[in-house]
Tab-separated table of C-alpha atoms in Angstrom:
chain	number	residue	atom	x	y	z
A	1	UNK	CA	101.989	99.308	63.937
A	2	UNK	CA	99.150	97.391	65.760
A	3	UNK	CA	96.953	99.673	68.390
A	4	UNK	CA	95.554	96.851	69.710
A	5	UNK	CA	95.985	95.762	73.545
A	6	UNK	CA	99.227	93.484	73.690
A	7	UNK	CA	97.485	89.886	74.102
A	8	UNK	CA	99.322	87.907	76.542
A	9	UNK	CA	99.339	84.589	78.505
A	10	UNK	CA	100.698	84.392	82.001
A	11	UNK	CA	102.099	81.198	83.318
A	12	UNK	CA	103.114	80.266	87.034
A	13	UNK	CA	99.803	81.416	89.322
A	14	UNK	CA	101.692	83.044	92.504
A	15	UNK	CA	101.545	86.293	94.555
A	16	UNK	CA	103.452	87.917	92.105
A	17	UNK	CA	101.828	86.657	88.879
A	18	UNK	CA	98.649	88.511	90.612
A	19	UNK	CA	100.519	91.383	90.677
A	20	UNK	CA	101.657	92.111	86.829
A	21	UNK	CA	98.049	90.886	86.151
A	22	UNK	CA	96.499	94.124	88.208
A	23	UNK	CA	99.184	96.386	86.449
A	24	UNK	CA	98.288	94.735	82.784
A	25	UNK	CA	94.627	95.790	83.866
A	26	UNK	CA	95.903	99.472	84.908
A	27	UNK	CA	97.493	99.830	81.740
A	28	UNK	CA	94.695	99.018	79.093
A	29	UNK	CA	97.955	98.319	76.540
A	30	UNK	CA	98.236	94.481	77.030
A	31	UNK	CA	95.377	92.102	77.673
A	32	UNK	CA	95.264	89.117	79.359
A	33	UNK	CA	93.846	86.404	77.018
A	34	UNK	CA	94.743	83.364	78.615
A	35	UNK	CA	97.130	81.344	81.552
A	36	UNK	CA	98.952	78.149	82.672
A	37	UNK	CA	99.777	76.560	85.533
A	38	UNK	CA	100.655	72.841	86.513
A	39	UNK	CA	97.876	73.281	89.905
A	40	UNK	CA	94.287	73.073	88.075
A	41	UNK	CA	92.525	74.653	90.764
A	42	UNK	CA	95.260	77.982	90.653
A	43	UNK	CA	94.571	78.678	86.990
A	44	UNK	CA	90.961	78.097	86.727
A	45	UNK	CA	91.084	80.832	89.748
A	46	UNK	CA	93.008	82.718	87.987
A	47	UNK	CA	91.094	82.584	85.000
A	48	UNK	CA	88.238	83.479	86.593
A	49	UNK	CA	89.373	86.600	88.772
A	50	UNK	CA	91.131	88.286	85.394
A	51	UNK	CA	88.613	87.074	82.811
A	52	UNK	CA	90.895	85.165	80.768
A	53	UNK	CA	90.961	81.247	79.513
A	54	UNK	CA	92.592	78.399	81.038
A	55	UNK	CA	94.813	76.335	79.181
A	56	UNK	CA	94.863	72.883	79.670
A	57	UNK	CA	98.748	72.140	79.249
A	58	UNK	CA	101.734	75.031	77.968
A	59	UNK	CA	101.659	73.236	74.933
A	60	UNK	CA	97.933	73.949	74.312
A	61	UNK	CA	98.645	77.507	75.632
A	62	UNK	CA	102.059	78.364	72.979
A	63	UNK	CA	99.845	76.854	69.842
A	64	UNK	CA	97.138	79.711	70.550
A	65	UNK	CA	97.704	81.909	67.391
A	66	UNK	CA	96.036	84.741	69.541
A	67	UNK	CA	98.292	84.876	72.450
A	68	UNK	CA	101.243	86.898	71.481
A	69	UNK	CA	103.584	87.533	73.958
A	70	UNK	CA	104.019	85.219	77.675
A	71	UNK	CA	104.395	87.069	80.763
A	72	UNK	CA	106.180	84.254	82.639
A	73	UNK	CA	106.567	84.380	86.804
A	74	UNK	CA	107.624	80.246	87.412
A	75	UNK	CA	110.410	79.392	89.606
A	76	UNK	CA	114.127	80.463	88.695
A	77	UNK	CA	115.108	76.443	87.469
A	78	UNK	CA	112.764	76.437	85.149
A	79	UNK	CA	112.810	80.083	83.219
A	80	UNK	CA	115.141	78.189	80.322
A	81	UNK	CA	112.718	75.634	79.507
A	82	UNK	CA	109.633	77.561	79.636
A	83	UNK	CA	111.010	80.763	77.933
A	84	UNK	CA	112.732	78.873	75.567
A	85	UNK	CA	109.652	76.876	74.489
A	86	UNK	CA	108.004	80.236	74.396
A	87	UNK	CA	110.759	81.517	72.103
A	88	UNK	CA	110.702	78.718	69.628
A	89	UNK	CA	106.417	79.402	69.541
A	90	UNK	CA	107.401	82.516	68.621
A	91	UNK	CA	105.934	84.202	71.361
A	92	UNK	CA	107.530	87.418	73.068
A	93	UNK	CA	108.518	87.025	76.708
A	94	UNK	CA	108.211	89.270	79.965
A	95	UNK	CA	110.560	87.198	82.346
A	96	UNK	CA	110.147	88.181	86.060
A	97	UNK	CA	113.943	88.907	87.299
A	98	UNK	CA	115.975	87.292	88.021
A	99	UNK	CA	116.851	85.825	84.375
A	100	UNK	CA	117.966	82.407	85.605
A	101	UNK	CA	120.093	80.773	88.680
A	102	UNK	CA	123.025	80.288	86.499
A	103	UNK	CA	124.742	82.190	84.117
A	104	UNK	CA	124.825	78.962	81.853
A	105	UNK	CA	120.888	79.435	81.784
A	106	UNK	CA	120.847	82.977	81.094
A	107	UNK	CA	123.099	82.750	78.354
A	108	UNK	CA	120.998	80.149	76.859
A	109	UNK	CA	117.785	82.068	77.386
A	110	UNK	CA	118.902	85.384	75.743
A	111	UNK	CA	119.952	83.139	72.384
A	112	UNK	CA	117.487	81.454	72.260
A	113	UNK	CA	115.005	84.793	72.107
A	114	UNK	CA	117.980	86.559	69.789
A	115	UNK	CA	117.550	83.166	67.429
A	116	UNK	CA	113.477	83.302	67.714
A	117	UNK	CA	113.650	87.137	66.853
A	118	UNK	CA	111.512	87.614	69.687
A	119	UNK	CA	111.566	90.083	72.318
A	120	UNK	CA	112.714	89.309	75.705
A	121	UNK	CA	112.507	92.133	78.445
A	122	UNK	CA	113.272	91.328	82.499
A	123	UNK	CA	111.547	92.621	85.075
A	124	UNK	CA	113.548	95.273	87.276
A	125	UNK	CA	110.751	97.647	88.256
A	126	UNK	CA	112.808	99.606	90.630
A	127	UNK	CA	114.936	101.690	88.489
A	128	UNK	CA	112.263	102.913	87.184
A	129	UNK	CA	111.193	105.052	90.581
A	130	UNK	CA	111.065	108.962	90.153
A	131	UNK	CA	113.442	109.390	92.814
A	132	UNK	CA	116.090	106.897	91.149
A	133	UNK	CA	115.237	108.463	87.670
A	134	UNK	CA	115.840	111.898	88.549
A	135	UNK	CA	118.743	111.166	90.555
A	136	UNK	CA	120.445	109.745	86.705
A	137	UNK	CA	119.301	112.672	85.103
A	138	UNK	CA	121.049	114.633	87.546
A	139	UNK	CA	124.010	112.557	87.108
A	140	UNK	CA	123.633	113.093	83.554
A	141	UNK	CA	123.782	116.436	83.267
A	142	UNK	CA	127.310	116.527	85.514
A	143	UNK	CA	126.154	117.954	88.982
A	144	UNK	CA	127.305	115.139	91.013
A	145	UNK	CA	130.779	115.456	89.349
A	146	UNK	CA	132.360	112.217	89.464
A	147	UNK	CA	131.103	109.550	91.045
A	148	UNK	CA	133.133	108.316	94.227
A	149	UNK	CA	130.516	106.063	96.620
A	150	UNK	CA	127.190	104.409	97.234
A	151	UNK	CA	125.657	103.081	99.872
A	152	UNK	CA	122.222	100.971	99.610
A	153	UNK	CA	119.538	98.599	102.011
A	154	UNK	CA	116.813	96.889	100.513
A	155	UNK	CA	115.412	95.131	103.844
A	156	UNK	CA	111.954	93.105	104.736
A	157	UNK	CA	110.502	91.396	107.731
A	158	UNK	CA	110.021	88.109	106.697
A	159	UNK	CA	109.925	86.393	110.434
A	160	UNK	CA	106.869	84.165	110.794
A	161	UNK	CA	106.093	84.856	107.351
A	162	UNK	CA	107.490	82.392	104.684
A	163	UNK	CA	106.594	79.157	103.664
A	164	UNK	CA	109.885	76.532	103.820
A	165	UNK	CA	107.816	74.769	100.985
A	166	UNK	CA	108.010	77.552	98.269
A	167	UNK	CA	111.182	77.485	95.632
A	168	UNK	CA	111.541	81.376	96.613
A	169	UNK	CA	112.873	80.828	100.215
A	170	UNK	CA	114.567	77.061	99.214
A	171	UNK	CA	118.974	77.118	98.533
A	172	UNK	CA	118.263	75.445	95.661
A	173	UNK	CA	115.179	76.666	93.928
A	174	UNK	CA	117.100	80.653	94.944
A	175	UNK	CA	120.678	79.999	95.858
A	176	UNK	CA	122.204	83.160	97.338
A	177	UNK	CA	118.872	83.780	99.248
A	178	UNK	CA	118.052	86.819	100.157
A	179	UNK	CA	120.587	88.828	97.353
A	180	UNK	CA	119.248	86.738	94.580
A	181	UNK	CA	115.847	87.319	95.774
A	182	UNK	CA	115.659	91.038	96.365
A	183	UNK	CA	119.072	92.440	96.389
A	184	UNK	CA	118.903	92.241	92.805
A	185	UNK	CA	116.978	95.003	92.638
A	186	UNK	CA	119.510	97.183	94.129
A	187	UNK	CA	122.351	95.395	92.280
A	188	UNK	CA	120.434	96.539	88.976
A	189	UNK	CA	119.895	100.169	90.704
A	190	UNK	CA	123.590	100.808	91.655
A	191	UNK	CA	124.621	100.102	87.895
A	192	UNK	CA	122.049	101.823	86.318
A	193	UNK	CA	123.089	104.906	88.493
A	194	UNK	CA	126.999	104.272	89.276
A	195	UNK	CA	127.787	101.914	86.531
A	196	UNK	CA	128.936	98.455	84.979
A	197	UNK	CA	130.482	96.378	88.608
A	198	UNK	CA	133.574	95.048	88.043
A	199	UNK	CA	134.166	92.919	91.064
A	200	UNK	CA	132.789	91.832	94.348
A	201	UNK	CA	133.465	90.977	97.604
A	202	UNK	CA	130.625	88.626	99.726
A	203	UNK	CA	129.516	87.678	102.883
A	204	UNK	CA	126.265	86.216	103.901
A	205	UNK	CA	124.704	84.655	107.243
A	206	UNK	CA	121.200	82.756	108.275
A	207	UNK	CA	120.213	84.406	111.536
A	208	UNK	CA	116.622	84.857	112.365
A	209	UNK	CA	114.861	82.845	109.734
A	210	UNK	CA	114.482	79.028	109.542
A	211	UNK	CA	115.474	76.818	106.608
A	212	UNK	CA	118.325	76.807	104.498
A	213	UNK	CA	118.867	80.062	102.856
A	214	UNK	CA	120.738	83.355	104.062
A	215	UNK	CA	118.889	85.574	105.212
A	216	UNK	CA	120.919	88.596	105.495
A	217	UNK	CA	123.753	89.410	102.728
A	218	UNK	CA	126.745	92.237	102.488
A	219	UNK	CA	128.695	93.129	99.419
A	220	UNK	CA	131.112	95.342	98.421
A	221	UNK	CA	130.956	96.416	94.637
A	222	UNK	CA	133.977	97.894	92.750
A	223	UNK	CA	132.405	99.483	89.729
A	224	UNK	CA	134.092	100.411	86.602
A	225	UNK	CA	134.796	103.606	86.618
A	226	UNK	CA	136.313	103.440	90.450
A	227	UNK	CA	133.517	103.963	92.531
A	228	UNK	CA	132.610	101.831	95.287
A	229	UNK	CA	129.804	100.797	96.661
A	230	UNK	CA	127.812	98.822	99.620
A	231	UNK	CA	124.803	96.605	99.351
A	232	UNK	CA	123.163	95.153	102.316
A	233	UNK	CA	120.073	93.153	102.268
A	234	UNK	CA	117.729	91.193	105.055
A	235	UNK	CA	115.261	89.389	105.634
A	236	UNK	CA	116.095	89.469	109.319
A	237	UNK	CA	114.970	92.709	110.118
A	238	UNK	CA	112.340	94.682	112.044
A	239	UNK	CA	110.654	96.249	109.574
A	240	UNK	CA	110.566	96.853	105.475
A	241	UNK	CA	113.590	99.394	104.882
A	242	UNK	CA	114.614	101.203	101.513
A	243	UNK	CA	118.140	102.786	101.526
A	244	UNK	CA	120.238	104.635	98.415
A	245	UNK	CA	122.672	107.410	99.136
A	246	UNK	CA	124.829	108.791	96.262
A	247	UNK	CA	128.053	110.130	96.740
A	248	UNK	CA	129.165	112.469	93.841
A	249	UNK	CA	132.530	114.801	94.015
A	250	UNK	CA	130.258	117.928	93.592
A	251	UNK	CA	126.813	116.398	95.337
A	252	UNK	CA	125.324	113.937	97.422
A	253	UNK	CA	121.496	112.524	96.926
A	254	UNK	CA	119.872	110.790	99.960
A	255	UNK	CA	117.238	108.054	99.495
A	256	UNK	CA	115.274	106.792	102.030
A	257	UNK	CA	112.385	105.043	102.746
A	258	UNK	CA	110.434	107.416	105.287
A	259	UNK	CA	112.276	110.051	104.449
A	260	UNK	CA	112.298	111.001	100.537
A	261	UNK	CA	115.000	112.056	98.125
A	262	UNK	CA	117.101	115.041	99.438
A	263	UNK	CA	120.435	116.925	97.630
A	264	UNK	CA	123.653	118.265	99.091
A	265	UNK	CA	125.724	120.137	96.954
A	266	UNK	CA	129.342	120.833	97.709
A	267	UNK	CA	129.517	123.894	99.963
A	268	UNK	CA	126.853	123.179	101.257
A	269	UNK	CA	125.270	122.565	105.001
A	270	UNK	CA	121.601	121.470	104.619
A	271	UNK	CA	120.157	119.008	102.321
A	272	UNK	CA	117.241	120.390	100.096
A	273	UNK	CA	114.283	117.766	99.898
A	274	UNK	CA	113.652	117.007	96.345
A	275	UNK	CA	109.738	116.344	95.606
A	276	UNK	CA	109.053	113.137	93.714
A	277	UNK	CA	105.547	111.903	92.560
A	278	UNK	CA	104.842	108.351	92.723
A	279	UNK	CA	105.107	106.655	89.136
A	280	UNK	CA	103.752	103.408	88.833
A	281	UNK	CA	106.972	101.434	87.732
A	282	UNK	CA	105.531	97.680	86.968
A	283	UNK	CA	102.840	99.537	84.261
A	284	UNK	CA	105.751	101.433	83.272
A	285	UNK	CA	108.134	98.545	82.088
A	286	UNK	CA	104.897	96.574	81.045
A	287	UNK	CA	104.286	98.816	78.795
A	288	UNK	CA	107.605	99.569	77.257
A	289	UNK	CA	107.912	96.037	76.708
A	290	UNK	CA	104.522	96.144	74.705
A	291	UNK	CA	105.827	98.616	72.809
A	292	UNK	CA	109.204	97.099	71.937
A	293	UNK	CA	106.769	93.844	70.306
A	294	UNK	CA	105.421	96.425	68.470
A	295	UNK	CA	108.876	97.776	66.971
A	296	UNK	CA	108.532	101.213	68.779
A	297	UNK	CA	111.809	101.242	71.092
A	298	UNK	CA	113.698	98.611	73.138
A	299	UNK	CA	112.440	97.423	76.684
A	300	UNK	CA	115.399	98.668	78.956
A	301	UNK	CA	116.220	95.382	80.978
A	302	UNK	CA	117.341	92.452	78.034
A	303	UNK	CA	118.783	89.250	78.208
A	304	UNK	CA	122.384	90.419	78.197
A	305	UNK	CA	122.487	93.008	80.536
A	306	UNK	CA	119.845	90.527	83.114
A	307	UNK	CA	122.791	87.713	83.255
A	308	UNK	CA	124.916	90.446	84.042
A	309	UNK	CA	123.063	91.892	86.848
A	310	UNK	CA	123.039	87.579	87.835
A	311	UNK	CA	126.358	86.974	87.637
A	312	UNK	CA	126.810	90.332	90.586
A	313	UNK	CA	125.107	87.658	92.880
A	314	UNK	CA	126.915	84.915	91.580
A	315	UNK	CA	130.231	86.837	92.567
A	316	UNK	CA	129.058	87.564	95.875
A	317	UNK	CA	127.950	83.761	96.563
A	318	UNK	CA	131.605	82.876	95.600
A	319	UNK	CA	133.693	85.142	97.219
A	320	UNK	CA	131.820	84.757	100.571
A	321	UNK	CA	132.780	81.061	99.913
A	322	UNK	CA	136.375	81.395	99.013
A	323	UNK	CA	136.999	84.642	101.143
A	324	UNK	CA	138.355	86.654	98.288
A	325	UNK	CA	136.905	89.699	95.732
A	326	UNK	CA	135.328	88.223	92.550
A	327	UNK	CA	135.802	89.723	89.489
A	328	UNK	CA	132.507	89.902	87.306
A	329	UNK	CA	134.511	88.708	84.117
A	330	UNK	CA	135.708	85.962	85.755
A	331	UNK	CA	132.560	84.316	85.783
A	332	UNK	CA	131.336	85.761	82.481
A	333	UNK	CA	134.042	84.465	80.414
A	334	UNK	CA	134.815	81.560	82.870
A	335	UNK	CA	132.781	78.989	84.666
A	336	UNK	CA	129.532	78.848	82.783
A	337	UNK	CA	127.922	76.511	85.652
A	338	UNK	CA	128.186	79.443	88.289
């Protein structure tokens, strides 16, 4: 096994492309060798602030026998063509979540990396917090009994803020708005902690922001092994918000924001604040996806499990159209456009 730095490309210069490039610098086990974007004047800054080449086209960039793996932050519509062409290079992908806007193109993604024999890992950073990790060991080892409820918020003020001109805040360049955007996160949280969602009930609403998107989304999730759960997220509100609460039979854990992780046990009467130190998440999966080129272990987040989590906010997009619950097999084995 190579002990060499991970060399890697990125493509799509945005906010969050800057981002996984400061983490890839924290971490020391991937280096950034080179980059790609359609806007000259993006990648030659980019280039220049992480010390890495420009590539003149993603042609030019895939047939560089040094780059190994693309970490690859473009729009939603066009993760199947540029992963795909990264696959069929032979280069390893790190896709930034979520996997596609259809379940059609996530489908098509993961086989396409299954085909190449390359690895494909998803980004989905937030599972990975202390407080959510010890929370599933917790569940783990049986002290929250069985698992009856959930509650979550993932919330942002995004008044005044957005650009009606970026794919991110556009129906059709993120359809399902606000879920697809960052309710995902908490969609991926909720079955990594709960389990596999079965079916979902939708509603969503544009209130505060301009444009064409919602801006504030509900669900209701019906998880596989009976428990239910509630997802709300905004881009309507006051202030950035973080909300988990997990109800157990024997034990209740409280998330919050401003407040920290705290435990209830049955019997009970005072929760007990449970110290968590700050782990930093996007070196974390960056690094197990290093690793997993390198044959040592599987990144946790594939292709599979990514149009999954997708086809949650798929559900949710339907049934607030057609007023009725959505079950997440329906669309699975169904309607491959959705």
């Amino acid at each position: 096994m190579s002990a060499d730095p991970l060399r890697v490309a990125c493509i799509g210069m945005g906010w969050w492309s800057d981002v996984l490039a400061d983490a890839i610098q924290r971490s020391g086990k991937l280096e950034i060798r080179g980059c790609y974007t359609r806007s000259e004047e993006k990648r030659k800054n980019f280039a220049a602030k992480y010390r890495c080449r420009p590539a003149a086209s993603y042609e030019a960039l895939l047939a560089d026998a040094e780059i190994e793996a693309i970490i690859n932050t473009t729009p939603n519509d066009v993760h199947l063509t540029t992963t795909c062409a990264a696959a069929a290079a032979g280069k390893h992908v790190f896709l930034d979540k979520p996997i596609a806007n259809s379940i059609s193109d996530g489908r098509a993604i993961t086989e396409a990396c299954r085909k190449a024999g390359v690895v494909l890992a998803l980004g989905y950073q937030r599972r990975r917090e202390s407080h959510f990790r010890w929370i599933r060991q917790q569940i783990d080892d049986g002290l929250f009994g069985k698992l009856v409820n959930a509650e979550a918020n993932i919330s942002r003020d995004r008044l005044g803020k957005i650009d009606l001109t970026s794919w991110r805040y556009q129906a059709a360049g993120m359809p399902g708005g606000v879920m697809l955007q960052i309710g995902i996160h908490y969609i991926d949280v909720l079955e990594y902690l709960i389990g596999p969602i079965r079916a979902v009930r939708g509603q969503s609403a544009q209130l505060v922001l301009p444009g064409d998107n919602p801006d504030v989304a509900s669900l209701i999730l019906q998880h596989e092994n009976g428990a239910l759960s509630t997802l709300n997220a905004s881009y309507a509100s006051a202030s950035e918000y973080y909300l988990m609460n997990v109800y157990g039979k024997d034990a209740t854990a409280y998330y919050d924001l401003h407040n920290g992780l705290r435990l209830l046990k049955r019997g009970e009467t005072t929760p007990v604040v449970v110290p968590c130190a700050e782990n930093d998440t996007l070196v974390e999966e960056l690094e197990e996806f290093a690793a997993a080129v390198r044959g040592q272990g599987r990144h946790e987040v594939g292709g599979e499990y990514a149009t999954r989590s997708l086809a949650v906010v798929r559900a949710g997009i339907l049934s607030a159209r057609e007023g009725r619950s959505v079950e997440i097999a329906q669309l699975l084995n169904g309607d491959a456009k959705m």
